Amino acid sequence: MAERSRSRVAMLFLDLDNFKRVNDTLGHVAGDQLLLEVVTRLSRCTRESDTISRQGGDEFILLLNDIPDPETVVRIANEILTNMSEPLQSNGHALNVSCSIGIAITPRMAAISTACCRRPTRPCIAPRRLGRNTYRFSTAR
């Protein structure tokens, strides 16, 4: 569709930082509540026409269509990081959450997304190495 309409599409691979610790210390009910709040916060940063998909565990993919320029994706990624940094309440506990985001934008996205579907955590490795709670544009390998 992006090729036909000559528009840009961005794919954001989002991984919650240290999510396992929430499940291990507070239990899976708290973890599930946290995931629901994450989706609510992601919805605040995206449009109705965008797609938010949970891939499993603490990994999400956001598909942002009709993106005018890469700066828009940077603004959205920063907005996501800001929204996630606000403490969450779960079972009476205040939780601090952050995430790592790998970003791919068309036209190179096809090769990147194919590789990422085989190993979905790959795009988030670079942001994690740089201290987490950040984003990086992915490169095809």
PDB file of C-alpha atoms in Angstrom, residues 6-96:
ATOM      1  CA  ARG A   6       3.987   6.646  -2.449  1.00  0.00           C
ATOM      2  CA  SER A   7       3.825   7.191   1.288  1.00  0.00           C
ATOM      3  CA  ARG A   8       6.125   6.244   4.136  1.00  0.00           C
ATOM      4  CA  VAL A   9       5.404   3.618   6.740  1.00  0.00           C
ATOM      5  CA  ALA A  10       7.356   3.251   9.976  1.00  0.00           C
ATOM      6  CA  MET A  11       7.617   0.125  12.085  1.00  0.00           C
ATOM      7  CA  LEU A  12       8.597   0.580  15.722  1.00  0.00           C
ATOM      8  CA  PHE A  13       9.802  -2.494  17.607  1.00  0.00           C
ATOM      9  CA  LEU A  14       9.216  -1.760  21.283  1.00  0.00           C
ATOM     10  CA  ASP A  15      10.565  -3.853  24.153  1.00  0.00           C
ATOM     11  CA  LEU A  16       9.782  -3.006  27.784  1.00  0.00           C
ATOM     12  CA  ASP A  17      12.931  -2.716  29.861  1.00  0.00           C
ATOM     13  CA  ASN A  18      13.135  -5.047  32.876  1.00  0.00           C
ATOM     14  CA  PHE A  19       9.546  -6.318  32.527  1.00  0.00           C
ATOM     15  CA  LYS A  20      10.544  -9.762  33.830  1.00  0.00           C
ATOM     16  CA  ARG A  21      11.348  -8.168  37.186  1.00  0.00           C
ATOM     17  CA  VAL A  22       7.709  -7.018  37.542  1.00  0.00           C
ATOM     18  CA  ASN A  23       6.384 -10.526  36.888  1.00  0.00           C
ATOM     19  CA  ASP A  24       8.995 -12.098  39.185  1.00  0.00           C
ATOM     20  CA  THR A  25       8.485  -9.734  42.125  1.00  0.00           C
ATOM     21  CA  LEU A  26       4.811  -8.679  41.898  1.00  0.00           C
ATOM     22  CA  GLY A  27       3.290 -11.575  39.973  1.00  0.00           C
ATOM     23  CA  HIS A  28       1.676 -12.046  36.602  1.00  0.00           C
ATOM     24  CA  VAL A  29      -1.512 -10.161  37.522  1.00  0.00           C
ATOM     25  CA  ALA A  30       0.561  -7.027  38.108  1.00  0.00           C
ATOM     26  CA  GLY A  31       2.446  -7.719  34.876  1.00  0.00           C
ATOM     27  CA  ASP A  32      -0.814  -8.039  32.949  1.00  0.00           C
ATOM     28  CA  GLN A  33      -2.096  -4.768  34.417  1.00  0.00           C
ATOM     29  CA  LEU A  34       1.148  -3.099  33.415  1.00  0.00           C
ATOM     30  CA  LEU A  35       0.796  -4.386  29.826  1.00  0.00           C
ATOM     31  CA  LEU A  36      -2.745  -2.998  29.605  1.00  0.00           C
ATOM     32  CA  GLU A  37      -1.532   0.390  30.800  1.00  0.00           C
ATOM     33  CA  VAL A  38       1.314   0.289  28.265  1.00  0.00           C
ATOM     34  CA  VAL A  39      -1.221  -0.210  25.448  1.00  0.00           C
ATOM     35  CA  THR A  40      -3.260   2.721  26.772  1.00  0.00           C
ATOM     36  CA  ARG A  41      -0.162   4.916  26.769  1.00  0.00           C
ATOM     37  CA  LEU A  42       0.888   3.778  23.301  1.00  0.00           C
ATOM     38  CA  SER A  43      -2.614   4.612  22.062  1.00  0.00           C
ATOM     39  CA  ARG A  44      -2.133   8.188  23.284  1.00  0.00           C
ATOM     40  CA  CYS A  45       0.955   8.513  21.077  1.00  0.00           C
ATOM     41  CA  THR A  46      -0.525   7.051  17.896  1.00  0.00           C
ATOM     42  CA  ARG A  47      -3.422   7.739  15.568  1.00  0.00           C
ATOM     43  CA  GLU A  48      -6.521   5.575  15.109  1.00  0.00           C
ATOM     44  CA  SER A  49      -5.209   4.547  11.693  1.00  0.00           C
ATOM     45  CA  ASP A  50      -1.961   3.195  13.201  1.00  0.00           C
ATOM     46  CA  THR A  51      -1.595  -0.363  14.469  1.00  0.00           C
ATOM     47  CA  ILE A  52      -0.378  -1.521  17.889  1.00  0.00           C
ATOM     48  CA  SER A  53       0.384  -5.219  18.127  1.00  0.00           C
ATOM     49  CA  ARG A  54       1.647  -7.179  21.099  1.00  0.00           C
ATOM     50  CA  GLN A  55       4.088  -9.770  19.815  1.00  0.00           C
ATOM     51  CA  GLY A  56       4.360 -11.673  23.072  1.00  0.00           C
ATOM     52  CA  GLY A  57       5.807 -11.145  26.500  1.00  0.00           C
ATOM     53  CA  ASP A  58       6.865  -7.520  26.674  1.00  0.00           C
ATOM     54  CA  GLU A  59       7.362  -6.884  22.952  1.00  0.00           C
ATOM     55  CA  PHE A  60       5.153  -4.684  20.795  1.00  0.00           C
ATOM     56  CA  ILE A  61       5.199  -3.580  17.173  1.00  0.00           C
ATOM     57  CA  LEU A  62       3.696  -0.261  16.128  1.00  0.00           C
ATOM     58  CA  LEU A  63       2.921   0.274  12.470  1.00  0.00           C
ATOM     59  CA  LEU A  64       2.661   3.978  11.661  1.00  0.00           C
ATOM     60  CA  ASN A  65       1.280   4.642   8.206  1.00  0.00           C
ATOM     61  CA  ASP A  66       1.437   7.710   6.013  1.00  0.00           C
ATOM     62  CA  ILE A  67       4.409   9.263   7.808  1.00  0.00           C
ATOM     63  CA  PRO A  68       5.434  12.590   6.220  1.00  0.00           C
ATOM     64  CA  ASP A  69       9.117  12.444   7.248  1.00  0.00           C
ATOM     65  CA  PRO A  70      11.561  10.697   9.613  1.00  0.00           C
ATOM     66  CA  GLU A  71      11.347  13.615  12.057  1.00  0.00           C
ATOM     67  CA  THR A  72       7.717  12.681  12.716  1.00  0.00           C
ATOM     68  CA  VAL A  73       8.822   9.196  13.746  1.00  0.00           C
ATOM     69  CA  VAL A  74      11.471  10.692  16.063  1.00  0.00           C
ATOM     70  CA  ARG A  75       8.784  12.905  17.656  1.00  0.00           C
ATOM     71  CA  ILE A  76       6.507   9.888  18.182  1.00  0.00           C
ATOM     72  CA  ALA A  77       9.355   7.775  19.630  1.00  0.00           C
ATOM     73  CA  ASN A  78      10.225  10.576  22.066  1.00  0.00           C
ATOM     74  CA  GLU A  79       6.558  10.944  22.993  1.00  0.00           C
ATOM     75  CA  ILE A  80       6.381   7.197  23.722  1.00  0.00           C
ATOM     76  CA  LEU A  81       9.495   7.376  25.915  1.00  0.00           C
ATOM     77  CA  THR A  82       8.045  10.358  27.807  1.00  0.00           C
ATOM     78  CA  ASN A  83       4.668   8.664  28.318  1.00  0.00           C
ATOM     79  CA  MET A  84       6.297   5.468  29.532  1.00  0.00           C
ATOM     80  CA  SER A  85       8.463   7.356  32.029  1.00  0.00           C
ATOM     81  CA  GLU A  86       5.414   8.453  34.060  1.00  0.00           C
ATOM     82  CA  PRO A  87       5.029   6.014  37.006  1.00  0.00           C
ATOM     83  CA  LEU A  88       2.319   3.367  36.644  1.00  0.00           C
ATOM     84  CA  GLN A  89       0.088   2.114  39.421  1.00  0.00           C
ATOM     85  CA  SER A  90      -0.389  -1.654  39.718  1.00  0.00           C
ATOM     86  CA  ASN A  91      -1.868  -3.400  42.763  1.00  0.00           C
ATOM     87  CA  GLY A  92      -0.917  -0.476  44.975  1.00  0.00           C
ATOM     88  CA  HIS A  93       2.658  -0.338  43.661  1.00  0.00           C
ATOM     89  CA  ALA A  94       4.151   2.571  41.734  1.00  0.00           C
ATOM     90  CA  LEU A  95       6.136   1.133  38.830  1.00  0.00           C
ATOM     91  CA  ASN A  96       8.700   2.956  36.756  1.00  0.00           C
TER      92      ASN A  96
END
